[in-house]
PDB file of C-alpha atoms in Angstrom:
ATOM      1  CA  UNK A   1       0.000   0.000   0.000  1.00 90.00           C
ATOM      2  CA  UNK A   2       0.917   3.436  -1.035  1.00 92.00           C
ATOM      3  CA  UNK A   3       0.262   6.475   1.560  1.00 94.00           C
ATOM      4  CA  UNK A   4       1.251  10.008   0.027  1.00 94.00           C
ATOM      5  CA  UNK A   5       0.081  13.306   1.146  1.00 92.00           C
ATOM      6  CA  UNK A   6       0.722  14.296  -2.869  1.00 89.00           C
ATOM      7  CA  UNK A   7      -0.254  12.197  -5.795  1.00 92.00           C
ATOM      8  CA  UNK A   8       1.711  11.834  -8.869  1.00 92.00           C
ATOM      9  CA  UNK A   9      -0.275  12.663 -11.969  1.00 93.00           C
ATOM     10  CA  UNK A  10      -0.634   9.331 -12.989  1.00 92.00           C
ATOM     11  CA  UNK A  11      -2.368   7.767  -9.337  1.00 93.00           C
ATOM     12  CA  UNK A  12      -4.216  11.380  -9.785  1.00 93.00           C
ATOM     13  CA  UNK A  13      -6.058   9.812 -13.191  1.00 94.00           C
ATOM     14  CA  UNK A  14      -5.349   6.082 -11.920  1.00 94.00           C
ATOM     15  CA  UNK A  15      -8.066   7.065  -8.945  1.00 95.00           C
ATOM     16  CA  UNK A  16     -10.304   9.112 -11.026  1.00 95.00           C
ATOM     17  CA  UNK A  17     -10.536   6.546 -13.008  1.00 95.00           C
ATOM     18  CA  UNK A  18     -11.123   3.932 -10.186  1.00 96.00           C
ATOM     19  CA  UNK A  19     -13.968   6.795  -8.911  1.00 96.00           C
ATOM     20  CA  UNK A  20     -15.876   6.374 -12.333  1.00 96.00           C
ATOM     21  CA  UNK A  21     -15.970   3.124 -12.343  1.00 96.00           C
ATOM     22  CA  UNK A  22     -17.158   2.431  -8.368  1.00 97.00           C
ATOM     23  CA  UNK A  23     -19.848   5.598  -9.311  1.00 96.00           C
ATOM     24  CA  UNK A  24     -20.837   3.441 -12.562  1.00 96.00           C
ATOM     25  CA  UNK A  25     -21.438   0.354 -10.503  1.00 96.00           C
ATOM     26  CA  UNK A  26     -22.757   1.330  -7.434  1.00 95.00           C
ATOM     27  CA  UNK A  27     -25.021   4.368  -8.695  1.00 93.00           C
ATOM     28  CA  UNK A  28     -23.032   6.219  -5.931  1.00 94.00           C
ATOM     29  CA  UNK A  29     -19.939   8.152  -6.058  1.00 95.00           C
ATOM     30  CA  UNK A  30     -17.920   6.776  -3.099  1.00 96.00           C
ATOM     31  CA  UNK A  31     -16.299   9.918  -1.946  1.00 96.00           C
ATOM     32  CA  UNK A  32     -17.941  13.234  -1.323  1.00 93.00           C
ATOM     33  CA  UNK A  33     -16.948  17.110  -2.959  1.00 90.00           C
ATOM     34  CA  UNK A  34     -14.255  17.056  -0.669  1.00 90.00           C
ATOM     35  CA  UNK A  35     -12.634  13.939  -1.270  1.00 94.00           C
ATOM     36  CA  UNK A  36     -12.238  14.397  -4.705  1.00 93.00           C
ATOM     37  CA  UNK A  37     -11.465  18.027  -4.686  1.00 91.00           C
ATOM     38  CA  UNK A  38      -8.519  16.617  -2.345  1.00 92.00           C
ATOM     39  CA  UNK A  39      -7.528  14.353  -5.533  1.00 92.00           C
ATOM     40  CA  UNK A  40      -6.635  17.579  -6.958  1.00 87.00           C
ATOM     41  CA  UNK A  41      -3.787  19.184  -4.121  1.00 77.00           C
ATOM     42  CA  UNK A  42      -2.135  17.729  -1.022  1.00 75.00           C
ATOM     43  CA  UNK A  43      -4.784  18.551   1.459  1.00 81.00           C
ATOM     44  CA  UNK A  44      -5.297  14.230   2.164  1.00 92.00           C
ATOM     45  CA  UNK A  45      -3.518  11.783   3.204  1.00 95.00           C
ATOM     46  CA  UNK A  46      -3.815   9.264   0.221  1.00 96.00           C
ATOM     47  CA  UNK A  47      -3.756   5.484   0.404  1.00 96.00           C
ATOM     48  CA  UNK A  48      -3.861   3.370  -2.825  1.00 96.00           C
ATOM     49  CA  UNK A  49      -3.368  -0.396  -3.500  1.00 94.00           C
ATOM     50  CA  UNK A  50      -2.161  -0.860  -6.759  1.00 93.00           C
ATOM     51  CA  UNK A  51      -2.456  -4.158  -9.323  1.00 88.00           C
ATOM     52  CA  UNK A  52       0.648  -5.821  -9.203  1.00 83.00           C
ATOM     53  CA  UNK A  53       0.005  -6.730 -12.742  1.00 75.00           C
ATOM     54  CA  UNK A  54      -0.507  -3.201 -13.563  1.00 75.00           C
ATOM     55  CA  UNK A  55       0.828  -0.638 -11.190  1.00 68.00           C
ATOM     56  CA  UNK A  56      -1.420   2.172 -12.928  1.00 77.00           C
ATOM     57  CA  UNK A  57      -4.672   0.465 -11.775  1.00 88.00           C
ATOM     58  CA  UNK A  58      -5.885   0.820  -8.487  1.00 94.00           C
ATOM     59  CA  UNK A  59      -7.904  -2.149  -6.790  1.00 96.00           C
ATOM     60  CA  UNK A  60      -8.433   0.381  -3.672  1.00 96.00           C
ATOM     61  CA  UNK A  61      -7.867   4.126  -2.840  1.00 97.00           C
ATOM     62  CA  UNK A  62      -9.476   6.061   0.423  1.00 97.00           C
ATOM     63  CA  UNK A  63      -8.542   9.415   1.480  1.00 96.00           C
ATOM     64  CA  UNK A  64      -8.049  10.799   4.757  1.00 96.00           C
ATOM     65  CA  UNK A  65      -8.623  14.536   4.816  1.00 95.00           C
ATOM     66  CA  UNK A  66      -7.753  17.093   6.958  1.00 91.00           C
ATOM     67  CA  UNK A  67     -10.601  16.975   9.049  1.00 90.00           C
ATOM     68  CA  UNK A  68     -10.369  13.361   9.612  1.00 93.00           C
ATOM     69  CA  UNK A  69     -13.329  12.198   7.324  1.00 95.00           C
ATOM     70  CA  UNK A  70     -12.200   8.880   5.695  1.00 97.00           C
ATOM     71  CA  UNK A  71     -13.826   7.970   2.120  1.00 97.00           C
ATOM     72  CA  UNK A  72     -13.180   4.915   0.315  1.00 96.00           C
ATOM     73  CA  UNK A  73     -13.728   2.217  -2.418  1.00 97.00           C
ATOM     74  CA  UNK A  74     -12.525  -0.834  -4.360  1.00 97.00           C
ATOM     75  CA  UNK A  75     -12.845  -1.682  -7.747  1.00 96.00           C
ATOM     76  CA  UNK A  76     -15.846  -3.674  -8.213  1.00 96.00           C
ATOM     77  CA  UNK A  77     -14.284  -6.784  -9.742  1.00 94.00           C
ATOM     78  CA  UNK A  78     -11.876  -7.166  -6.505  1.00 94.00           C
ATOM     79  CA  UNK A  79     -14.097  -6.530  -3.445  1.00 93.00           C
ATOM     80  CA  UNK A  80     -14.363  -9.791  -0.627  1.00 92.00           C
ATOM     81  CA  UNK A  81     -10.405  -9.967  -0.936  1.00 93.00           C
ATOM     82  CA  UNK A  82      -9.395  -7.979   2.472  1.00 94.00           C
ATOM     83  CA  UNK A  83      -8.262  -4.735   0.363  1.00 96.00           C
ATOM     84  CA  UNK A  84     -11.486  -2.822   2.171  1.00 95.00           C
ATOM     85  CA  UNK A  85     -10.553  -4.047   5.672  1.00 96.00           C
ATOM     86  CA  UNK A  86      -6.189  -3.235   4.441  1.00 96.00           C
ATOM     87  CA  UNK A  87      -7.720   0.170   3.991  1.00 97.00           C
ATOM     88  CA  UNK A  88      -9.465   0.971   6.884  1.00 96.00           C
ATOM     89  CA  UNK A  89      -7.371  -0.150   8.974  1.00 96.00           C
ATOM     90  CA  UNK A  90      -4.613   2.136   7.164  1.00 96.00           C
ATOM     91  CA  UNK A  91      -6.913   5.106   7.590  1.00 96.00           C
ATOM     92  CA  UNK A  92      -7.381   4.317  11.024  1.00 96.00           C
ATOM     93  CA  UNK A  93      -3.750   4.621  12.444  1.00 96.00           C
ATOM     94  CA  UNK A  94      -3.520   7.766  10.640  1.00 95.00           C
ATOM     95  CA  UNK A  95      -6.882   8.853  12.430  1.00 95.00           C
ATOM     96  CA  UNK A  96      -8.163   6.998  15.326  1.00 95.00           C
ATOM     97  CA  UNK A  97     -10.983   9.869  15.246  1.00 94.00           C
ATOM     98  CA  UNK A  98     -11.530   9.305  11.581  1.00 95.00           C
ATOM     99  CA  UNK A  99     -15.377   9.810  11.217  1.00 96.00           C
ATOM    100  CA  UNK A 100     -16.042   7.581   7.825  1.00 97.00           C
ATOM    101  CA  UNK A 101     -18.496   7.623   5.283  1.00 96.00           C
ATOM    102  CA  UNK A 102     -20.641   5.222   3.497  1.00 96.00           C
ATOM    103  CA  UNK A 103     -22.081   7.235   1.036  1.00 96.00           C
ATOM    104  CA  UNK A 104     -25.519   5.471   0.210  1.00 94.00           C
ATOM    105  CA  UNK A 105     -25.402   3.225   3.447  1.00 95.00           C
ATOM    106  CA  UNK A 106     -26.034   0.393   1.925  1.00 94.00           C
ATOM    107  CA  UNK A 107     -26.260  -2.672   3.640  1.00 94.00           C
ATOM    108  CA  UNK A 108     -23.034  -4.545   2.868  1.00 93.00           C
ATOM    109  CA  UNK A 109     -21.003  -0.923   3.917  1.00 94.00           C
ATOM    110  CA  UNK A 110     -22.597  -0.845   7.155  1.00 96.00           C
ATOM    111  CA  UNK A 111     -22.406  -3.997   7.925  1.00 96.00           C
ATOM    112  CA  UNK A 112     -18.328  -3.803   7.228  1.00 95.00           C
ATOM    113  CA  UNK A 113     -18.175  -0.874   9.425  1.00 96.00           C
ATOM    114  CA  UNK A 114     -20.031  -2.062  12.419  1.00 96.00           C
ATOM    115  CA  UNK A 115     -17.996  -5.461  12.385  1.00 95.00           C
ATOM    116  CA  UNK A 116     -15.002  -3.405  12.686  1.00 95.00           C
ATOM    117  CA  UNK A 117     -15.996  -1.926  15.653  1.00 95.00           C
ATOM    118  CA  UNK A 118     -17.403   1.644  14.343  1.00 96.00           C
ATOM    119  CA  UNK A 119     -20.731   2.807  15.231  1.00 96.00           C
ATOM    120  CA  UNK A 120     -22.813   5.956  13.714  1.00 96.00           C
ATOM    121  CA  UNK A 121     -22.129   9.517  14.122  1.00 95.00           C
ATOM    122  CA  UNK A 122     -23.979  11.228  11.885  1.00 93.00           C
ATOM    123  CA  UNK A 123     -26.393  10.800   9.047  1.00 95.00           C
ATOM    124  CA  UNK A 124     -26.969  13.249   5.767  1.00 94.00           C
ATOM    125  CA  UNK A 125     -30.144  12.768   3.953  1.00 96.00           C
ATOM    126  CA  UNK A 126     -30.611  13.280   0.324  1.00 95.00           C
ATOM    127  CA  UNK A 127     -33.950  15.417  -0.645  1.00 95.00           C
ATOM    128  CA  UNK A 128     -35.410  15.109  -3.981  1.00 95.00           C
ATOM    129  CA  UNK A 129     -37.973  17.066  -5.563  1.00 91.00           C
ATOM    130  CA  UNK A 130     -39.890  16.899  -9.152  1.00 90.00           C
ATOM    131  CA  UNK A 131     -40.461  20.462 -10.834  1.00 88.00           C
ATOM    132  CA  UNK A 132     -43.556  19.897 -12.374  1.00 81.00           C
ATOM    133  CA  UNK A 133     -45.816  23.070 -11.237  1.00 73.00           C
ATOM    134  CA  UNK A 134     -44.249  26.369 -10.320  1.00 66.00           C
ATOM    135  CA  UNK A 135     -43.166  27.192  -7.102  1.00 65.00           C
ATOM    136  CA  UNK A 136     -44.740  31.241  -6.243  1.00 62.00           C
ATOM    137  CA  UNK A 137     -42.685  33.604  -4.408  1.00 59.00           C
ATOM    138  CA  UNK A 138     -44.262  33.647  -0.736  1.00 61.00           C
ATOM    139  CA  UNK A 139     -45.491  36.493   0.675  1.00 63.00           C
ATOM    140  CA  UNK A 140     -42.716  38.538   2.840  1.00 63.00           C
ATOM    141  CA  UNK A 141     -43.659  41.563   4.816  1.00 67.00           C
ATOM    142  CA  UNK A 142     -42.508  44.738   3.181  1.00 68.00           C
ATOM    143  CA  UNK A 143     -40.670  45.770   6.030  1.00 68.00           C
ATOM    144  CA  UNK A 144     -38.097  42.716   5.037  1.00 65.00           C
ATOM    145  CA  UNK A 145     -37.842  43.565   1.515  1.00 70.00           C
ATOM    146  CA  UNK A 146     -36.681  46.982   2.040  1.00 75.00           C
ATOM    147  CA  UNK A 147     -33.367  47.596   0.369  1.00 78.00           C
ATOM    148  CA  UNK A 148     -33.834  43.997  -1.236  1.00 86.00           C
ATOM    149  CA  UNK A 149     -32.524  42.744  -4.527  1.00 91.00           C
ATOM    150  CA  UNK A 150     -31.712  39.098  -6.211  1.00 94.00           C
ATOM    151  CA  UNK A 151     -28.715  38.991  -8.777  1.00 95.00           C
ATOM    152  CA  UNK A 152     -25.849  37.026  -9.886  1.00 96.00           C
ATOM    153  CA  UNK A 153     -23.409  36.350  -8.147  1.00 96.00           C
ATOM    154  CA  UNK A 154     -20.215  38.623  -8.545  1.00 95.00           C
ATOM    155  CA  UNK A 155     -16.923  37.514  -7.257  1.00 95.00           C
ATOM    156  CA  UNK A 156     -15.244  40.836  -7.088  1.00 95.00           C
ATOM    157  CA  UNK A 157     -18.153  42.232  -4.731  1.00 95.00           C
ATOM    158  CA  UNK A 158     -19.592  39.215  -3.413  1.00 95.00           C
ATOM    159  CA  UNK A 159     -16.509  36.984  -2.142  1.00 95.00           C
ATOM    160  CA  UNK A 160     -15.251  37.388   1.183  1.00 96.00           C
ATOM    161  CA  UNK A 161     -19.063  38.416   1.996  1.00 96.00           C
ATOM    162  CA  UNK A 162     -19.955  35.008   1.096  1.00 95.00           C
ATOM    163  CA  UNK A 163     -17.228  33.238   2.734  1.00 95.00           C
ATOM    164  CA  UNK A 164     -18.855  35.481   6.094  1.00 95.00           C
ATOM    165  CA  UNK A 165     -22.041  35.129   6.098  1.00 95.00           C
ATOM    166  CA  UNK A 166     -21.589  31.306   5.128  1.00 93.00           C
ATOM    167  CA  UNK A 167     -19.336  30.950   8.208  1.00 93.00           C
ATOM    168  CA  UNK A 168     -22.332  32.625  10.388  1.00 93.00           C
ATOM    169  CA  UNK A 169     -25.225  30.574   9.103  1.00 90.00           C
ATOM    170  CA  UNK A 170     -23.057  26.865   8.904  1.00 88.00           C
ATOM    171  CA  UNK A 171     -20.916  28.162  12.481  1.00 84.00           C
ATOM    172  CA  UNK A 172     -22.011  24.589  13.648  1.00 79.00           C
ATOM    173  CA  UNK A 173     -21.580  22.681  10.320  1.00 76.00           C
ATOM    174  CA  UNK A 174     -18.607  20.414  10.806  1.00 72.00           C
ATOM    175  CA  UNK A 175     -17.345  21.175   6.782  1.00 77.00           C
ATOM    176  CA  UNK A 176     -19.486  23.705   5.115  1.00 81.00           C
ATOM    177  CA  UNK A 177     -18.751  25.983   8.491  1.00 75.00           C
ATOM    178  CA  UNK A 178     -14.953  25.721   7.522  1.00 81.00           C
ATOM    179  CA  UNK A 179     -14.723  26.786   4.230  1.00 86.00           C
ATOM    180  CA  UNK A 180     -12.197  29.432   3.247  1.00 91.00           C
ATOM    181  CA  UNK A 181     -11.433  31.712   0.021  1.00 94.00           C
ATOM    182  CA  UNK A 182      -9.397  29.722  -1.184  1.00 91.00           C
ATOM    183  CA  UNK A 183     -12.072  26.925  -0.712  1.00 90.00           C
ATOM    184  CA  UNK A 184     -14.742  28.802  -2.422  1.00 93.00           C
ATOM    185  CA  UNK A 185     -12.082  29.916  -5.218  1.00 93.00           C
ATOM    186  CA  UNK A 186     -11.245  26.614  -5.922  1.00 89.00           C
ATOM    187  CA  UNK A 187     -15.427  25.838  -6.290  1.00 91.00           C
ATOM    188  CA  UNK A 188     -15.523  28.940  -8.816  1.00 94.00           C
ATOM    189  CA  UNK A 189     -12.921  27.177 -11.077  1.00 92.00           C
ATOM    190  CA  UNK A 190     -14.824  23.948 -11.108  1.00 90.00           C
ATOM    191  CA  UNK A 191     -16.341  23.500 -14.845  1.00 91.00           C
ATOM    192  CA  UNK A 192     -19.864  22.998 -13.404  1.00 91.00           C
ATOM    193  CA  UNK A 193     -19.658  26.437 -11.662  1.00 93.00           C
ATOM    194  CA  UNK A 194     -21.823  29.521 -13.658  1.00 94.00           C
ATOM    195  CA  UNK A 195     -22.393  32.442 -11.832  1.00 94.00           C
ATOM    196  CA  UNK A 196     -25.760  33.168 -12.701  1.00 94.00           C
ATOM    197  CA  UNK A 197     -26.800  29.650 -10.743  1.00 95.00           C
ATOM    198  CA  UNK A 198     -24.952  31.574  -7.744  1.00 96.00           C
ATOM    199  CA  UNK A 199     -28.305  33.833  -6.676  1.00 96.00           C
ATOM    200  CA  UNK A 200     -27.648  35.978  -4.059  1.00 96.00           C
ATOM    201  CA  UNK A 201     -29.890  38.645  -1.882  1.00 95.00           C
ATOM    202  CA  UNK A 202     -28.230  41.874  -1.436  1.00 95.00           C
ATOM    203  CA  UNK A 203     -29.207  44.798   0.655  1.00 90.00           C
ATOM    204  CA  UNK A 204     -27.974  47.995   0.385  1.00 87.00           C
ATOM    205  CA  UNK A 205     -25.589  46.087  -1.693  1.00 90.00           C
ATOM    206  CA  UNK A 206     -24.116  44.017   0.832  1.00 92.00           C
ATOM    207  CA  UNK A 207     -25.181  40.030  -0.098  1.00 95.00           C
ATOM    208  CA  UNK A 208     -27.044  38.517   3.246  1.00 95.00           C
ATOM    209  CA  UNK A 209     -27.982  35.307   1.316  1.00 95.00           C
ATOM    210  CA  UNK A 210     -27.709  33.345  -1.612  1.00 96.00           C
ATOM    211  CA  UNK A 211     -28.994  29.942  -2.547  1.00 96.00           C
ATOM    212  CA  UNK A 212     -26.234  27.772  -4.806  1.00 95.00           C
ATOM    213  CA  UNK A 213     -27.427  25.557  -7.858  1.00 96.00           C
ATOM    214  CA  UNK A 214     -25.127  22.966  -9.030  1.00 93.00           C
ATOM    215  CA  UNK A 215     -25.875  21.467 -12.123  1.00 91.00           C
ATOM    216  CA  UNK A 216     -23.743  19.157 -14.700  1.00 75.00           C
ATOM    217  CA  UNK A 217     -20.637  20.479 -16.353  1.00 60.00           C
ATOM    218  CA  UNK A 218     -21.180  19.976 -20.418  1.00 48.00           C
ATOM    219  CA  UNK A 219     -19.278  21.242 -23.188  1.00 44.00           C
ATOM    220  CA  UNK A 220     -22.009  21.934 -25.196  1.00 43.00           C
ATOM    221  CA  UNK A 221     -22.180  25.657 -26.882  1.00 43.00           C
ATOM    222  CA  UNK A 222     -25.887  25.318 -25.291  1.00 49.00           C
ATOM    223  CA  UNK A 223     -25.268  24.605 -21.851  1.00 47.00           C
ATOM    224  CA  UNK A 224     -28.705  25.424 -20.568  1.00 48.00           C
ATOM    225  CA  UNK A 225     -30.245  22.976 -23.700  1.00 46.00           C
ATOM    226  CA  UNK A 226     -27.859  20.138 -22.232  1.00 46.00           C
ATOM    227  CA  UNK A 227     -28.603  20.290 -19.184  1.00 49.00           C
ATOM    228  CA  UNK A 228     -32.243  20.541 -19.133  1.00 56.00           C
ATOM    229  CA  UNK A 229     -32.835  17.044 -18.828  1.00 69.00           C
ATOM    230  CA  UNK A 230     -30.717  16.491 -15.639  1.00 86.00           C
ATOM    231  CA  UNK A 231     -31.777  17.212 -12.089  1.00 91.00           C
ATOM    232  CA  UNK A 232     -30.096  19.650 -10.212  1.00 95.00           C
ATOM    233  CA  UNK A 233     -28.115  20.253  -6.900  1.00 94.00           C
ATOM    234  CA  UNK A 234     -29.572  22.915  -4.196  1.00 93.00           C
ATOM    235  CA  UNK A 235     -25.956  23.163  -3.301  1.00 91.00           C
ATOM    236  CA  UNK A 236     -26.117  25.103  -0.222  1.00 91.00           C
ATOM    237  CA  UNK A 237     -28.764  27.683   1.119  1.00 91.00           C
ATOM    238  CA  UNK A 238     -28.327  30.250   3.766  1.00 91.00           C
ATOM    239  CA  UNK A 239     -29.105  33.826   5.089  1.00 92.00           C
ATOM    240  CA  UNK A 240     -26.876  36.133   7.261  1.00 93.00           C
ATOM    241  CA  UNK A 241     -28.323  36.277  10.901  1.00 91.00           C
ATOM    242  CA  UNK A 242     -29.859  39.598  10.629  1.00 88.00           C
ATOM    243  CA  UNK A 243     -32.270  38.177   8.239  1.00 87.00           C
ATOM    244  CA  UNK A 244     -33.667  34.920   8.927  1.00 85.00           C
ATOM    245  CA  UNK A 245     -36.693  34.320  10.185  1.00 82.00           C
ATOM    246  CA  UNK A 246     -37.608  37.072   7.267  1.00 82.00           C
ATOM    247  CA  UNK A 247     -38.270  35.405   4.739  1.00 82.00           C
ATOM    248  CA  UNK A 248     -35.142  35.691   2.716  1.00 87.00           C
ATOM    249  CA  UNK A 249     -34.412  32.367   2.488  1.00 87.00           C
ATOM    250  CA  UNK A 250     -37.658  31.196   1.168  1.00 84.00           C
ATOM    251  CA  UNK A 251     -37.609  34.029  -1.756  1.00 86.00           C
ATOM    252  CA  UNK A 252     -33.974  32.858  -2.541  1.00 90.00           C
ATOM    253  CA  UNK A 253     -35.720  29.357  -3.142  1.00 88.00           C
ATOM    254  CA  UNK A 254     -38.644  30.227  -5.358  1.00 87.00           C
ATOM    255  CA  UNK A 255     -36.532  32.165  -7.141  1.00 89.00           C
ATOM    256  CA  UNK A 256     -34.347  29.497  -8.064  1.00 91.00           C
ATOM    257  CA  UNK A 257     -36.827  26.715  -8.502  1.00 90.00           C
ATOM    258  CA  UNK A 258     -39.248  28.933 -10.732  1.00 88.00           C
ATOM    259  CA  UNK A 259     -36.137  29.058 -12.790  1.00 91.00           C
ATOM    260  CA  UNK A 260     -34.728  25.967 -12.686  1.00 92.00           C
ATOM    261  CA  UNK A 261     -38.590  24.638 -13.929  1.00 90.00           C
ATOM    262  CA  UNK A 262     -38.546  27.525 -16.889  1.00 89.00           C
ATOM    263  CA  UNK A 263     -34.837  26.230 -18.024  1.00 91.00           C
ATOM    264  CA  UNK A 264     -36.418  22.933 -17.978  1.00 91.00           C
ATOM    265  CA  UNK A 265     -34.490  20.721 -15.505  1.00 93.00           C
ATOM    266  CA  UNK A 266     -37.224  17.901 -14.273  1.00 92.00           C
ATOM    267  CA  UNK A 267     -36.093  17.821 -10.457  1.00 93.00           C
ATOM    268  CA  UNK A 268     -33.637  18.982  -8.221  1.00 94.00           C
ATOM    269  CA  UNK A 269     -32.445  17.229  -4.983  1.00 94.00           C
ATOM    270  CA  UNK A 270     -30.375  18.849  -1.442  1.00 93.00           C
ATOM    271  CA  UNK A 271     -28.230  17.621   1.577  1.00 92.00           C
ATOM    272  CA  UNK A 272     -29.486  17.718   4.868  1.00 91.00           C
ATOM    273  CA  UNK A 273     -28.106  16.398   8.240  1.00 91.00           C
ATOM    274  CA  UNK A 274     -30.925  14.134   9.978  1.00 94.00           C
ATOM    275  CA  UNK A 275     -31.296  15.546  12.933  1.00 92.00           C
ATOM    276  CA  UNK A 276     -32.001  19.088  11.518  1.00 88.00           C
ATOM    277  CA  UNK A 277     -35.465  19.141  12.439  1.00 89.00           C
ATOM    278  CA  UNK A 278     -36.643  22.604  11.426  1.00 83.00           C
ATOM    279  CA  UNK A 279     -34.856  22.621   8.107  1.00 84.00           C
ATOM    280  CA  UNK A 280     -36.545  19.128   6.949  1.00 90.00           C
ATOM    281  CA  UNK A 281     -39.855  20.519   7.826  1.00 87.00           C
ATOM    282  CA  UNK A 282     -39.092  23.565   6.011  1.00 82.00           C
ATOM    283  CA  UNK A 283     -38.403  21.520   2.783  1.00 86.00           C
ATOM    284  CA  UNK A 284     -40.985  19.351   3.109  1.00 88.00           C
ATOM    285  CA  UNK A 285     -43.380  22.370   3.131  1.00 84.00           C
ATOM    286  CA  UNK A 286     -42.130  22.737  -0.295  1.00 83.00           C
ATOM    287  CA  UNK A 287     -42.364  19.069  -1.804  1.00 84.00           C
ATOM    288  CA  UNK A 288     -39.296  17.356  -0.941  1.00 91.00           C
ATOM    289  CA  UNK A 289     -39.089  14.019  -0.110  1.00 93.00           C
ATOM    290  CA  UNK A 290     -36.200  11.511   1.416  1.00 95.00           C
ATOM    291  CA  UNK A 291     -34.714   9.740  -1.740  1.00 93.00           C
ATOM    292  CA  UNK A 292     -31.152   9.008  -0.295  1.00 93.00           C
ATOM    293  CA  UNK A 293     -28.892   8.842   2.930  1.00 95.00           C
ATOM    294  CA  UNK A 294     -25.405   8.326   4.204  1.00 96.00           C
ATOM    295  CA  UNK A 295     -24.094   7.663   6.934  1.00 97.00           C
ATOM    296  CA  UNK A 296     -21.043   8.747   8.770  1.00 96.00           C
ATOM    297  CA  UNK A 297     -19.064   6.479  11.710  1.00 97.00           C
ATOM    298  CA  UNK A 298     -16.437   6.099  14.257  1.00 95.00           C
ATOM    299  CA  UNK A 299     -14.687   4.262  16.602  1.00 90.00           C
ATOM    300  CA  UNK A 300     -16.429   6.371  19.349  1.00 74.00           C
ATOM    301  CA  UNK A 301     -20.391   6.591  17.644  1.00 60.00           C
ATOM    302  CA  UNK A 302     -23.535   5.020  19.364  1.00 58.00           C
ATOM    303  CA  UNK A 303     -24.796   1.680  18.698  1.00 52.00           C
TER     304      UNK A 303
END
């Protein structure tokens, strides 16, 4: 086993190329944003298992990132051979605390888990909901609009406002909570990123929320024509203290979904932790249902 804190170009493509196919197979991509924006820099500690027939195929790779979240997968044709349990227990001297994920907690992943001795921390629950029928802005008191206005996000003037108020509404958020400039700059180079699916709310010109639509990257000269027929991500939502409770957030969303449904995208699905009562009954006021989970563990979770 290989454990590098910077990957050579070619375990770089031999892992995205190990990522595809676990995504293709499983219907799941096995690590998170993080994990494989980590593929990209040396903010992980990366393990890989190579073929010995073919040292630029990987049969494993997990990822142990800074904040001690451990992702991993095997290739499909080479799983029941001890390379998950070589792995794990890898990640685990590096972190004892390692909190790991099994993205789509399916059975055979849990199962794996709990007989190594981890229990659950935390679960994230995927949202989904069908834009069929258009979603109307709801009512806000005027008082709250005052000085209002939706646009595009703008780098130069919105940046380190967004990193702020994103730090303020996520202060408890173990990973959104964290992110830096230089997190959000390297977001605003990724090819899926287009500024007007960045809405923000501005008053008197300073941005106090924004909701964040992720949708897939295509090379197309039409990218709004190719990607009509593919759901999209709510990406992350959130208002600046001084506003919620207003309102803000809710005209964010309508916004976005009345123009997701004009563009023509079918559906559009969100993260949400669990136990985050009052946001899941906020989105299930607006049609959203459960269509996903994952689930995180550790050496020190719950039974």
């Amino acid at each position: 086993m290989i454990t590098t804190a910077a990957l050579s170009q070619t375990h770089r493509d031999a892992a995205r190329d190990l990522l595809d196919t676990v995504t293709a197979h499983d219907r799941i991509s096995p690590l998170d944003e993080a994990a494989r924006l980590a593929l990209q820099g040396d903010s992980a500690q990366h393990l890989l298992l190579e073929a010995d027939a073919a040292p630029t195929q990987l049969l494993g790779y997990a990822s142990v990132l800074a904040d001690g979240t451990v992702q991993g997968m095997v290739h499909p044709d080479h799983r029941r051979s001890g390379h998950g349990t070589a792995l794990l227990r890898a990640a685990l001297e590096l972190r004892p605390d390692a909190g790991v994920w099994a993205h789509g907690a399916f059975d055979g992943s849990l199962a794996f888990l709990t007989g190594a001795g981890l229990r659950e921390t935390r679960r994230l629950l995927t949202l989904h909901h069908e834009l069929d029928v258009a979603h109307p802005v709801p009512a806000i008191p005027a008082s709250s609009l005052e000085g209002l206005r939706l646009d595009a996000f703008d780098a130069e003037r919105d940046a380190d406002r967004w990193v702020e108020v994103n730090a303020l509404a996520f202060a408890e958020h173990p990973e959104q909570g964290a992110l830096t400039r230089a997190d959000l700059d390297q977001r605003l180079a990724e090819p899926w990123f287009d500024p007007e699916d960045l809405l923000v709310a501005l008053r008197d010109e300073e941005l106090v929320g924004f909701v964040w639509v992720k949708r897939e990257a295509t090379e197309s000269p039409d990218a709004a024509a190719a990607s009509a027929g593919h759901d999209a991500e709510i990406y992350v939502v959130a208002t600046a203290p001084s506003v919620q409770g207003h309102g803000v957030a809710g005209h964010l969303l309508a916004a976005t979904l009345n123009r997701l449904l004009q563009a023509g995208v079918p559906g559009v699905e969100l993260y949400v932790e669990a136990d985050n009562a009052p946001a899941l009954r906020l989105y299930e006021t607006w049609g959203f249902a459960v269509s996903g989970r994952d689930v995180q563990m550790s050496a020190g979770g719950t039974s």
